[in-house]
Amino acid sequence: MKFFIDTANLEQIREAHEMGVLDGVTTNPSLMAKERICGEEACRRHYEAICRIVDGDVSAEVIATDFEGMIREGEALAAIHPNIVVKLPCTAEGIRAVKWFATKGIRTNCTLVFSVGQALLAAKAGATYVSPFVGRLDDISEDGVELVAHIVRVYRTYGFATQVLAASIRHTRHIVQCLDAGADVATCPLSAIRGLLKHPLTESGLKQFLADHAKVNG
Ligand code: G3P
């Protein structure tokens, strides 16, 4: 399973990259706004900065909701760097844009996916990635991880090449559950990635090793 970080924060991207486990980055308009990135030129420079840190796919989302606007913005985003993946919402216009980009050989991430039917349309249109939102489904008492598993089953049954990118991951357990569900990618906040490291027996074991070493070596 590939690991993406779900942030536009350069420090966090750098930290995850330095751990040596980062395969890519996903952003969205909310995450870009959180970093106070404002205007087309600033966005372009920010995506360039991300691409300088990480040698992997970087999802950059369009703001337009109409087909022509999505194409215009998506083409500009794709031109920034070969690792940019154009992120498009799972709407009728978005699916049409996914298809358009697929025919041009431009990679896409179809986002805001909350049902297997939406995931089917994204795959049929030729999306590179589909992003089911795990945490937001859990927020409304649905089962986000089960949706990931369902999409994985359907894609494997029918041989779709679209990769299942589990998004809206909120905590470490979600990552492990998405592993079990067969997700191709999980895009996670840094806190959830750090959480994978934590185990009290690792901490106490290391403490003991160092104490024993110090007894003999001073
Ligand atoms: O990748 C999508 C993600 O950023 C949404 O996460 O926590 O806002 O539901 P969240």
JSON list of C-alpha atoms and ligand atoms in Angstrom, two decimals:
[
{"chain": "A", "resi": 1, "resn": "MET", "atom": "CA", "xyz": [0.00, 0.00, 0.00]},
{"chain": "A", "resi": 2, "resn": "LYS", "atom": "CA", "xyz": [1.29, 3.44, -0.94]},
{"chain": "A", "resi": 3, "resn": "PHE", "atom": "CA", "xyz": [1.41, 6.22, 1.61]},
{"chain": "A", "resi": 4, "resn": "PHE", "atom": "CA", "xyz": [0.44, 9.77, 0.75]},
{"chain": "A", "resi": 5, "resn": "ILE", "atom": "CA", "xyz": [0.27, 12.66, 3.17]},
{"chain": "A", "resi": 6, "resn": "ASP", "atom": "CA", "xyz": [-2.95, 14.66, 3.15]},
{"chain": "A", "resi": 7, "resn": "THR", "atom": "CA", "xyz": [-1.76, 18.22, 3.68]},
{"chain": "A", "resi": 8, "resn": "ALA", "atom": "CA", "xyz": [-0.44, 21.29, 1.93]},
{"chain": "A", "resi": 9, "resn": "ASN", "atom": "CA", "xyz": [1.87, 22.10, 4.85]},
{"chain": "A", "resi": 10, "resn": "LEU", "atom": "CA", "xyz": [5.47, 22.02, 3.62]},
{"chain": "A", "resi": 11, "resn": "GLU", "atom": "CA", "xyz": [6.97, 21.28, 7.05]},
{"chain": "A", "resi": 12, "resn": "GLN", "atom": "CA", "xyz": [4.73, 18.25, 7.53]},
{"chain": "A", "resi": 13, "resn": "ILE", "atom": "CA", "xyz": [5.43, 17.06, 3.99]},
{"chain": "A", "resi": 14, "resn": "ARG", "atom": "CA", "xyz": [9.16, 17.42, 4.65]},
{"chain": "A", "resi": 15, "resn": "GLU", "atom": "CA", "xyz": [8.89, 15.53, 7.96]},
{"chain": "A", "resi": 16, "resn": "ALA", "atom": "CA", "xyz": [6.97, 12.62, 6.40]},
{"chain": "A", "resi": 17, "resn": "HIS", "atom": "CA", "xyz": [9.41, 12.55, 3.48]},
{"chain": "A", "resi": 18, "resn": "GLU", "atom": "CA", "xyz": [12.38, 12.44, 5.85]},
{"chain": "A", "resi": 19, "resn": "MET", "atom": "CA", "xyz": [10.87, 9.37, 7.54]},
{"chain": "A", "resi": 20, "resn": "GLY", "atom": "CA", "xyz": [11.53, 7.69, 4.20]},
{"chain": "A", "resi": 21, "resn": "VAL", "atom": "CA", "xyz": [8.02, 6.32, 3.75]},
{"chain": "A", "resi": 22, "resn": "LEU", "atom": "CA", "xyz": [6.26, 8.94, 1.67]},
{"chain": "A", "resi": 23, "resn": "ASP", "atom": "CA", "xyz": [4.95, 8.05, -1.80]},
{"chain": "A", "resi": 24, "resn": "GLY", "atom": "CA", "xyz": [2.99, 11.21, -2.56]},
{"chain": "A", "resi": 25, "resn": "VAL", "atom": "CA", "xyz": [0.80, 14.08, -1.42]},
{"chain": "A", "resi": 26, "resn": "THR", "atom": "CA", "xyz": [-2.87, 14.98, -1.67]},
{"chain": "A", "resi": 27, "resn": "THR", "atom": "CA", "xyz": [-4.22, 18.47, -1.24]},
{"chain": "A", "resi": 28, "resn": "ASN", "atom": "CA", "xyz": [-7.64, 20.04, -1.55]},
{"chain": "A", "resi": 29, "resn": "PRO", "atom": "CA", "xyz": [-8.90, 23.65, -1.55]},
{"chain": "A", "resi": 30, "resn": "SER", "atom": "CA", "xyz": [-9.49, 23.56, 2.23]},
{"chain": "A", "resi": 31, "resn": "LEU", "atom": "CA", "xyz": [-5.95, 22.34, 2.90]},
{"chain": "A", "resi": 32, "resn": "MET", "atom": "CA", "xyz": [-4.49, 25.00, 0.57]},
{"chain": "A", "resi": 33, "resn": "ALA", "atom": "CA", "xyz": [-6.58, 27.68, 2.30]},
{"chain": "A", "resi": 34, "resn": "LYS", "atom": "CA", "xyz": [-5.33, 26.46, 5.69]},
{"chain": "A", "resi": 35, "resn": "GLU", "atom": "CA", "xyz": [-1.80, 27.37, 4.52]},
{"chain": "A", "resi": 36, "resn": "ARG", "atom": "CA", "xyz": [-3.11, 30.79, 3.36]},
{"chain": "A", "resi": 37, "resn": "ILE", "atom": "CA", "xyz": [-2.17, 30.03, -0.27]},
{"chain": "A", "resi": 38, "resn": "CYS", "atom": "CA", "xyz": [-4.11, 32.53, -2.29]},
{"chain": "A", "resi": 39, "resn": "GLY", "atom": "CA", "xyz": [-4.28, 33.09, -6.07]},
{"chain": "A", "resi": 40, "resn": "GLU", "atom": "CA", "xyz": [-3.22, 31.06, -9.09]},
{"chain": "A", "resi": 41, "resn": "GLU", "atom": "CA", "xyz": [0.45, 32.10, -9.07]},
{"chain": "A", "resi": 42, "resn": "ALA", "atom": "CA", "xyz": [0.88, 31.34, -5.35]},
{"chain": "A", "resi": 43, "resn": "CYS", "atom": "CA", "xyz": [-0.79, 27.95, -5.86]},
{"chain": "A", "resi": 44, "resn": "ARG", "atom": "CA", "xyz": [1.52, 27.17, -8.74]},
{"chain": "A", "resi": 45, "resn": "ARG", "atom": "CA", "xyz": [4.60, 28.05, -6.68]},
{"chain": "A", "resi": 46, "resn": "HIS", "atom": "CA", "xyz": [3.31, 26.02, -3.75]},
{"chain": "A", "resi": 47, "resn": "TYR", "atom": "CA", "xyz": [2.77, 22.92, -5.88]},
{"chain": "A", "resi": 48, "resn": "GLU", "atom": "CA", "xyz": [6.27, 23.37, -7.31]},
{"chain": "A", "resi": 49, "resn": "ALA", "atom": "CA", "xyz": [7.65, 23.50, -3.76]},
{"chain": "A", "resi": 50, "resn": "ILE", "atom": "CA", "xyz": [5.78, 20.29, -2.86]},
{"chain": "A", "resi": 51, "resn": "CYS", "atom": "CA", "xyz": [7.11, 18.57, -5.98]},
{"chain": "A", "resi": 52, "resn": "ARG", "atom": "CA", "xyz": [10.66, 19.57, -5.03]},
{"chain": "A", "resi": 53, "resn": "ILE", "atom": "CA", "xyz": [10.27, 17.76, -1.69]},
{"chain": "A", "resi": 54, "resn": "VAL", "atom": "CA", "xyz": [8.48, 14.60, -2.80]},
{"chain": "A", "resi": 55, "resn": "ASP", "atom": "CA", "xyz": [9.26, 12.50, -5.84]},
{"chain": "A", "resi": 56, "resn": "GLY", "atom": "CA", "xyz": [5.75, 11.03, -6.14]},
{"chain": "A", "resi": 57, "resn": "ASP", "atom": "CA", "xyz": [2.23, 11.87, -7.19]},
{"chain": "A", "resi": 58, "resn": "VAL", "atom": "CA", "xyz": [0.84, 15.19, -5.95]},
{"chain": "A", "resi": 59, "resn": "SER", "atom": "CA", "xyz": [-2.92, 15.68, -6.26]},
{"chain": "A", "resi": 60, "resn": "ALA", "atom": "CA", "xyz": [-3.90, 19.27, -7.06]},
{"chain": "A", "resi": 61, "resn": "GLU", "atom": "CA", "xyz": [-7.61, 20.05, -7.10]},
{"chain": "A", "resi": 62, "resn": "VAL", "atom": "CA", "xyz": [-9.53, 22.26, -9.50]},
{"chain": "A", "resi": 63, "resn": "ILE", "atom": "CA", "xyz": [-11.84, 24.94, -8.13]},
{"chain": "A", "resi": 64, "resn": "ALA", "atom": "CA", "xyz": [-14.10, 25.21, -11.19]},
{"chain": "A", "resi": 65, "resn": "THR", "atom": "CA", "xyz": [-17.29, 23.17, -11.17]},
{"chain": "A", "resi": 66, "resn": "ASP", "atom": "CA", "xyz": [-18.11, 23.46, -14.89]},
{"chain": "A", "resi": 67, "resn": "PHE", "atom": "CA", "xyz": [-16.51, 21.22, -17.53]},
{"chain": "A", "resi": 68, "resn": "GLU", "atom": "CA", "xyz": [-14.69, 23.96, -19.46]},
{"chain": "A", "resi": 69, "resn": "GLY", "atom": "CA", "xyz": [-13.35, 25.53, -16.28]},
{"chain": "A", "resi": 70, "resn": "MET", "atom": "CA", "xyz": [-12.16, 22.14, -14.99]},
{"chain": "A", "resi": 71, "resn": "ILE", "atom": "CA", "xyz": [-10.33, 21.48, -18.25]},
{"chain": "A", "resi": 72, "resn": "ARG", "atom": "CA", "xyz": [-8.70, 24.92, -18.23]},
{"chain": "A", "resi": 73, "resn": "GLU", "atom": "CA", "xyz": [-7.59, 24.66, -14.59]},
{"chain": "A", "resi": 74, "resn": "GLY", "atom": "CA", "xyz": [-6.64, 20.98, -14.84]},
{"chain": "A", "resi": 75, "resn": "GLU", "atom": "CA", "xyz": [-4.43, 21.59, -17.88]},
{"chain": "A", "resi": 76, "resn": "ALA", "atom": "CA", "xyz": [-2.66, 24.43, -16.05]},
{"chain": "A", "resi": 77, "resn": "LEU", "atom": "CA", "xyz": [-2.14, 22.26, -12.97]},
{"chain": "A", "resi": 78, "resn": "ALA", "atom": "CA", "xyz": [-0.85, 19.31, -15.01]},
{"chain": "A", "resi": 79, "resn": "ALA", "atom": "CA", "xyz": [1.64, 21.62, -16.74]},
{"chain": "A", "resi": 80, "resn": "ILE", "atom": "CA", "xyz": [3.27, 22.55, -13.39]},
{"chain": "A", "resi": 81, "resn": "HIS", "atom": "CA", "xyz": [5.11, 19.24, -12.96]},
{"chain": "A", "resi": 82, "resn": "PRO", "atom": "CA", "xyz": [4.88, 15.69, -14.40]},
{"chain": "A", "resi": 83, "resn": "ASN", "atom": "CA", "xyz": [3.97, 14.36, -10.90]},
{"chain": "A", "resi": 84, "resn": "ILE", "atom": "CA", "xyz": [0.83, 16.49, -10.64]},
{"chain": "A", "resi": 85, "resn": "VAL", "atom": "CA", "xyz": [-2.42, 14.50, -10.69]},
{"chain": "A", "resi": 86, "resn": "VAL", "atom": "CA", "xyz": [-5.52, 16.57, -11.48]},
{"chain": "A", "resi": 87, "resn": "LYS", "atom": "CA", "xyz": [-8.09, 16.18, -8.72]},
{"chain": "A", "resi": 88, "resn": "LEU", "atom": "CA", "xyz": [-11.71, 16.49, -9.83]},
{"chain": "A", "resi": 89, "resn": "PRO", "atom": "CA", "xyz": [-14.94, 16.21, -7.86]},
{"chain": "A", "resi": 90, "resn": "CYS", "atom": "CA", "xyz": [-17.23, 13.25, -8.51]},
{"chain": "A", "resi": 91, "resn": "THR", "atom": "CA", "xyz": [-19.99, 15.21, -10.24]},
{"chain": "A", "resi": 92, "resn": "ALA", "atom": "CA", "xyz": [-21.39, 14.77, -13.76]},
{"chain": "A", "resi": 93, "resn": "GLU", "atom": "CA", "xyz": [-19.06, 17.54, -15.00]},
{"chain": "A", "resi": 94, "resn": "GLY", "atom": "CA", "xyz": [-16.18, 16.09, -13.03]},
{"chain": "A", "resi": 95, "resn": "ILE", "atom": "CA", "xyz": [-16.64, 12.60, -14.50]},
{"chain": "A", "resi": 96, "resn": "ARG", "atom": "CA", "xyz": [-16.79, 14.13, -17.97]},
{"chain": "A", "resi": 97, "resn": "ALA", "atom": "CA", "xyz": [-13.53, 15.93, -17.22]},
{"chain": "A", "resi": 98, "resn": "VAL", "atom": "CA", "xyz": [-11.94, 12.70, -15.91]},
{"chain": "A", "resi": 99, "resn": "LYS", "atom": "CA", "xyz": [-12.77, 11.06, -19.24]},
{"chain": "A", "resi": 100, "resn": "TRP", "atom": "CA", "xyz": [-11.40, 14.03, -21.18]},
{"chain": "A", "resi": 101, "resn": "PHE", "atom": "CA", "xyz": [-8.12, 14.00, -19.26]},
{"chain": "A", "resi": 102, "resn": "ALA", "atom": "CA", "xyz": [-7.86, 10.20, -19.62]},
{"chain": "A", "resi": 103, "resn": "THR", "atom": "CA", "xyz": [-8.02, 10.52, -23.41]},
{"chain": "A", "resi": 104, "resn": "LYS", "atom": "CA", "xyz": [-5.24, 13.15, -23.23]},
{"chain": "A", "resi": 105, "resn": "GLY", "atom": "CA", "xyz": [-3.05, 10.89, -21.04]},
{"chain": "A", "resi": 106, "resn": "ILE", "atom": "CA", "xyz": [-3.35, 13.24, -18.03]},
{"chain": "A", "resi": 107, "resn": "ARG", "atom": "CA", "xyz": [-3.73, 11.48, -14.70]},
{"chain": "A", "resi": 108, "resn": "THR", "atom": "CA", "xyz": [-6.68, 12.24, -12.42]},
{"chain": "A", "resi": 109, "resn": "ASN", "atom": "CA", "xyz": [-7.91, 11.69, -8.88]},
{"chain": "A", "resi": 110, "resn": "CYS", "atom": "CA", "xyz": [-11.70, 11.58, -8.63]},
{"chain": "A", "resi": 111, "resn": "THR", "atom": "CA", "xyz": [-12.54, 12.95, -5.19]},
{"chain": "A", "resi": 112, "resn": "LEU", "atom": "CA", "xyz": [-15.49, 13.33, -2.81]},
{"chain": "A", "resi": 113, "resn": "VAL", "atom": "CA", "xyz": [-16.56, 9.74, -3.43]},
{"chain": "A", "resi": 114, "resn": "PHE", "atom": "CA", "xyz": [-19.10, 8.34, -0.97]},
{"chain": "A", "resi": 115, "resn": "SER", "atom": "CA", "xyz": [-20.65, 5.38, -2.83]},
{"chain": "A", "resi": 116, "resn": "VAL", "atom": "CA", "xyz": [-19.65, 2.39, -4.92]},
{"chain": "A", "resi": 117, "resn": "GLY", "atom": "CA", "xyz": [-21.76, 3.76, -7.78]},
{"chain": "A", "resi": 118, "resn": "GLN", "atom": "CA", "xyz": [-19.69, 6.94, -7.87]},
{"chain": "A", "resi": 119, "resn": "ALA", "atom": "CA", "xyz": [-16.52, 4.84, -7.78]},
{"chain": "A", "resi": 120, "resn": "LEU", "atom": "CA", "xyz": [-17.81, 2.78, -10.73]},
{"chain": "A", "resi": 121, "resn": "LEU", "atom": "CA", "xyz": [-18.34, 5.93, -12.82]},
{"chain": "A", "resi": 122, "resn": "ALA", "atom": "CA", "xyz": [-14.88, 7.24, -11.92]},
{"chain": "A", "resi": 123, "resn": "ALA", "atom": "CA", "xyz": [-13.28, 3.95, -13.00]},
{"chain": "A", "resi": 124, "resn": "LYS", "atom": "CA", "xyz": [-15.26, 3.74, -16.23]},
{"chain": "A", "resi": 125, "resn": "ALA", "atom": "CA", "xyz": [-14.24, 7.30, -17.09]},
{"chain": "A", "resi": 126, "resn": "GLY", "atom": "CA", "xyz": [-10.59, 6.28, -16.62]},
{"chain": "A", "resi": 127, "resn": "ALA", "atom": "CA", "xyz": [-9.62, 7.92, -13.32]},
{"chain": "A", "resi": 128, "resn": "THR", "atom": "CA", "xyz": [-6.10, 7.07, -12.13]},
{"chain": "A", "resi": 129, "resn": "TYR", "atom": "CA", "xyz": [-7.25, 7.27, -8.51]},
{"chain": "A", "resi": 130, "resn": "VAL", "atom": "CA", "xyz": [-10.62, 7.25, -6.80]},
{"chain": "A", "resi": 131, "resn": "SER", "atom": "CA", "xyz": [-10.87, 8.84, -3.35]},
{"chain": "A", "resi": 132, "resn": "PRO", "atom": "CA", "xyz": [-13.53, 7.42, -1.01]},
{"chain": "A", "resi": 133, "resn": "PHE", "atom": "CA", "xyz": [-13.77, 9.62, 2.12]},
{"chain": "A", "resi": 134, "resn": "VAL", "atom": "CA", "xyz": [-13.55, 7.26, 5.08]},
{"chain": "A", "resi": 135, "resn": "GLY", "atom": "CA", "xyz": [-13.78, 9.67, 8.02]},
{"chain": "A", "resi": 136, "resn": "ARG", "atom": "CA", "xyz": [-16.64, 11.71, 6.63]},
{"chain": "A", "resi": 137, "resn": "LEU", "atom": "CA", "xyz": [-18.75, 8.56, 6.21]},
{"chain": "A", "resi": 138, "resn": "ASP", "atom": "CA", "xyz": [-17.91, 7.50, 9.77]},
{"chain": "A", "resi": 139, "resn": "ASP", "atom": "CA", "xyz": [-18.98, 11.00, 10.86]},
{"chain": "A", "resi": 140, "resn": "ILE", "atom": "CA", "xyz": [-22.53, 10.27, 9.70]},
{"chain": "A", "resi": 141, "resn": "SER", "atom": "CA", "xyz": [-22.67, 6.75, 11.19]},
{"chain": "A", "resi": 142, "resn": "GLU", "atom": "CA", "xyz": [-21.84, 4.97, 7.93]},
{"chain": "A", "resi": 143, "resn": "ASP", "atom": "CA", "xyz": [-18.88, 2.64, 7.50]},
{"chain": "A", "resi": 144, "resn": "GLY", "atom": "CA", "xyz": [-16.09, 4.36, 5.54]},
{"chain": "A", "resi": 145, "resn": "VAL", "atom": "CA", "xyz": [-13.71, 1.40, 5.61]},
{"chain": "A", "resi": 146, "resn": "GLU", "atom": "CA", "xyz": [-16.47, -0.91, 4.33]},
{"chain": "A", "resi": 147, "resn": "LEU", "atom": "CA", "xyz": [-16.91, 1.40, 1.34]},
{"chain": "A", "resi": 148, "resn": "VAL", "atom": "CA", "xyz": [-13.17, 1.12, 0.60]},
{"chain": "A", "resi": 149, "resn": "ALA", "atom": "CA", "xyz": [-13.42, -2.69, 0.79]},
{"chain": "A", "resi": 150, "resn": "HIS", "atom": "CA", "xyz": [-16.53, -2.70, -1.45]},
{"chain": "A", "resi": 151, "resn": "ILE", "atom": "CA", "xyz": [-14.84, -0.56, -4.12]},
{"chain": "A", "resi": 152, "resn": "VAL", "atom": "CA", "xyz": [-11.72, -2.75, -4.00]},
{"chain": "A", "resi": 153, "resn": "ARG", "atom": "CA", "xyz": [-13.89, -5.90, -4.50]},
{"chain": "A", "resi": 154, "resn": "VAL", "atom": "CA", "xyz": [-15.75, -4.39, -7.44]},
{"chain": "A", "resi": 155, "resn": "TYR", "atom": "CA", "xyz": [-12.61, -3.07, -9.14]},
{"chain": "A", "resi": 156, "resn": "ARG", "atom": "CA", "xyz": [-10.83, -6.44, -8.74]},
{"chain": "A", "resi": 157, "resn": "THR", "atom": "CA", "xyz": [-13.89, -8.36, -10.01]},
{"chain": "A", "resi": 158, "resn": "TYR", "atom": "CA", "xyz": [-14.13, -6.24, -13.14]},
{"chain": "A", "resi": 159, "resn": "GLY", "atom": "CA", "xyz": [-10.42, -5.57, -13.65]},
{"chain": "A", "resi": 160, "resn": "PHE", "atom": "CA", "xyz": [-10.55, -1.76, -13.40]},
{"chain": "A", "resi": 161, "resn": "ALA", "atom": "CA", "xyz": [-7.08, -0.20, -13.29]},
{"chain": "A", "resi": 162, "resn": "THR", "atom": "CA", "xyz": [-8.19, 2.75, -11.12]},
{"chain": "A", "resi": 163, "resn": "GLN", "atom": "CA", "xyz": [-6.35, 2.76, -7.79]},
{"chain": "A", "resi": 164, "resn": "VAL", "atom": "CA", "xyz": [-8.37, 3.04, -4.59]},
{"chain": "A", "resi": 165, "resn": "LEU", "atom": "CA", "xyz": [-7.00, 5.94, -2.55]},
{"chain": "A", "resi": 166, "resn": "ALA", "atom": "CA", "xyz": [-8.52, 5.90, 0.92]},
{"chain": "A", "resi": 167, "resn": "ALA", "atom": "CA", "xyz": [-8.97, 9.55, 1.94]},
{"chain": "A", "resi": 168, "resn": "SER", "atom": "CA", "xyz": [-10.34, 11.43, 4.91]},
{"chain": "A", "resi": 169, "resn": "ILE", "atom": "CA", "xyz": [-8.26, 9.17, 7.13]},
{"chain": "A", "resi": 170, "resn": "ARG", "atom": "CA", "xyz": [-8.51, 10.54, 10.65]},
{"chain": "A", "resi": 171, "resn": "HIS", "atom": "CA", "xyz": [-6.36, 8.25, 12.78]},
{"chain": "A", "resi": 172, "resn": "THR", "atom": "CA", "xyz": [-3.88, 5.41, 12.81]},
{"chain": "A", "resi": 173, "resn": "ARG", "atom": "CA", "xyz": [-6.49, 2.66, 13.09]},
{"chain": "A", "resi": 174, "resn": "HIS", "atom": "CA", "xyz": [-8.08, 3.85, 9.85]},
{"chain": "A", "resi": 175, "resn": "ILE", "atom": "CA", "xyz": [-4.75, 3.21, 8.09]},
{"chain": "A", "resi": 176, "resn": "VAL", "atom": "CA", "xyz": [-4.55, -0.35, 9.37]},
{"chain": "A", "resi": 177, "resn": "GLN", "atom": "CA", "xyz": [-8.22, -0.98, 8.49]},
{"chain": "A", "resi": 178, "resn": "CYS", "atom": "CA", "xyz": [-7.63, 0.33, 4.97]},
{"chain": "A", "resi": 179, "resn": "LEU", "atom": "CA", "xyz": [-4.65, -2.04, 4.64]},
{"chain": "A", "resi": 180, "resn": "ASP", "atom": "CA", "xyz": [-6.97, -4.92, 5.49]},
{"chain": "A", "resi": 181, "resn": "ALA", "atom": "CA", "xyz": [-9.58, -3.57, 3.05]},
{"chain": "A", "resi": 182, "resn": "GLY", "atom": "CA", "xyz": [-7.03, -3.77, 0.20]},
{"chain": "A", "resi": 183, "resn": "ALA", "atom": "CA", "xyz": [-6.69, -0.04, -0.51]},
{"chain": "A", "resi": 184, "resn": "ASP", "atom": "CA", "xyz": [-3.92, 0.76, -3.00]},
{"chain": "A", "resi": 185, "resn": "VAL", "atom": "CA", "xyz": [-3.13, 4.04, -1.25]},
{"chain": "A", "resi": 186, "resn": "ALA", "atom": "CA", "xyz": [-3.97, 5.73, 2.04]},
{"chain": "A", "resi": 187, "resn": "THR", "atom": "CA", "xyz": [-3.62, 9.47, 2.29]},
{"chain": "A", "resi": 188, "resn": "CYS", "atom": "CA", "xyz": [-3.14, 10.39, 5.90]},
{"chain": "A", "resi": 189, "resn": "PRO", "atom": "CA", "xyz": [-2.50, 13.27, 8.26]},
{"chain": "A", "resi": 190, "resn": "LEU", "atom": "CA", "xyz": [1.03, 13.24, 9.71]},
{"chain": "A", "resi": 191, "resn": "SER", "atom": "CA", "xyz": [-0.35, 12.42, 13.18]},
{"chain": "A", "resi": 192, "resn": "ALA", "atom": "CA", "xyz": [-1.86, 9.16, 11.87]},
{"chain": "A", "resi": 193, "resn": "ILE", "atom": "CA", "xyz": [1.43, 8.19, 10.19]},
{"chain": "A", "resi": 194, "resn": "ARG", "atom": "CA", "xyz": [3.37, 8.94, 13.38]},
{"chain": "A", "resi": 195, "resn": "GLY", "atom": "CA", "xyz": [0.87, 6.83, 15.32]},
{"chain": "A", "resi": 196, "resn": "LEU", "atom": "CA", "xyz": [1.95, 3.72, 13.40]},
{"chain": "A", "resi": 197, "resn": "LEU", "atom": "CA", "xyz": [5.30, 3.91, 15.17]},
{"chain": "A", "resi": 198, "resn": "LYS", "atom": "CA", "xyz": [3.91, 3.98, 18.66]},
{"chain": "A", "resi": 199, "resn": "HIS", "atom": "CA", "xyz": [4.09, 0.89, 20.82]},
{"chain": "A", "resi": 200, "resn": "PRO", "atom": "CA", "xyz": [4.76, 0.87, 24.56]},
{"chain": "A", "resi": 201, "resn": "LEU", "atom": "CA", "xyz": [6.83, -2.33, 24.28]},
{"chain": "A", "resi": 202, "resn": "THR", "atom": "CA", "xyz": [9.11, -0.66, 21.70]},
{"chain": "A", "resi": 203, "resn": "GLU", "atom": "CA", "xyz": [9.59, 2.28, 24.04]},
{"chain": "A", "resi": 204, "resn": "SER", "atom": "CA", "xyz": [10.17, 0.21, 27.20]},
{"chain": "A", "resi": 205, "resn": "GLY", "atom": "CA", "xyz": [12.32, -2.32, 25.30]},
{"chain": "A", "resi": 206, "resn": "LEU", "atom": "CA", "xyz": [14.60, 0.38, 23.96]},
{"chain": "A", "resi": 207, "resn": "LYS", "atom": "CA", "xyz": [14.86, 1.99, 27.38]},
{"chain": "A", "resi": 208, "resn": "GLN", "atom": "CA", "xyz": [15.92, -1.33, 28.86]},
{"chain": "A", "resi": 209, "resn": "PHE", "atom": "CA", "xyz": [18.49, -2.00, 26.11]},
{"chain": "A", "resi": 210, "resn": "LEU", "atom": "CA", "xyz": [20.08, 1.40, 26.68]},
{"chain": "A", "resi": 211, "resn": "ALA", "atom": "CA", "xyz": [20.06, 0.98, 30.47]},
{"chain": "A", "resi": 212, "resn": "ASP", "atom": "CA", "xyz": [21.75, -2.46, 30.20]},
{"chain": "A", "resi": 213, "resn": "HIS", "atom": "CA", "xyz": [24.33, -1.07, 27.78]},
{"chain": "A", "resi": 214, "resn": "ALA", "atom": "CA", "xyz": [25.09, 1.85, 30.12]},
{"chain": "A", "resi": 215, "resn": "LYS", "atom": "CA", "xyz": [25.60, -0.54, 33.09]},
{"chain": "A", "resi": 216, "resn": "VAL", "atom": "CA", "xyz": [28.61, -2.05, 31.34]},
{"chain": "A", "resi": 217, "resn": "ASN", "atom": "CA", "xyz": [29.79, 0.82, 29.19]},
{"chain": "A", "resi": 218, "resn": "GLY", "atom": "CA", "xyz": [29.20, 3.65, 31.60]},
{"chain": "B", "resi": 1, "resn": "G3P", "atom": "O1", "xyz": [-8.30, 13.67, 1.31]},
{"chain": "B", "resi": 1, "resn": "G3P", "atom": "C1", "xyz": [-9.54, 14.23, 1.67]},
{"chain": "B", "resi": 1, "resn": "G3P", "atom": "C2", "xyz": [-9.42, 14.78, 3.04]},
{"chain": "B", "resi": 1, "resn": "G3P", "atom": "O2", "xyz": [-8.57, 15.88, 3.07]},
{"chain": "B", "resi": 1, "resn": "G3P", "atom": "C3", "xyz": [-10.67, 15.09, 3.74]},
{"chain": "B", "resi": 1, "resn": "G3P", "atom": "O3", "xyz": [-10.39, 14.84, 5.05]},
{"chain": "B", "resi": 1, "resn": "G3P", "atom": "O4", "xyz": [-10.65, 15.01, 7.46]},
{"chain": "B", "resi": 1, "resn": "G3P", "atom": "O5", "xyz": [-11.48, 16.85, 5.93]},
{"chain": "B", "resi": 1, "resn": "G3P", "atom": "O6", "xyz": [-12.64, 14.65, 6.01]},
{"chain": "B", "resi": 1, "resn": "G3P", "atom": "P1", "xyz": [-11.34, 15.37, 6.17]}
]
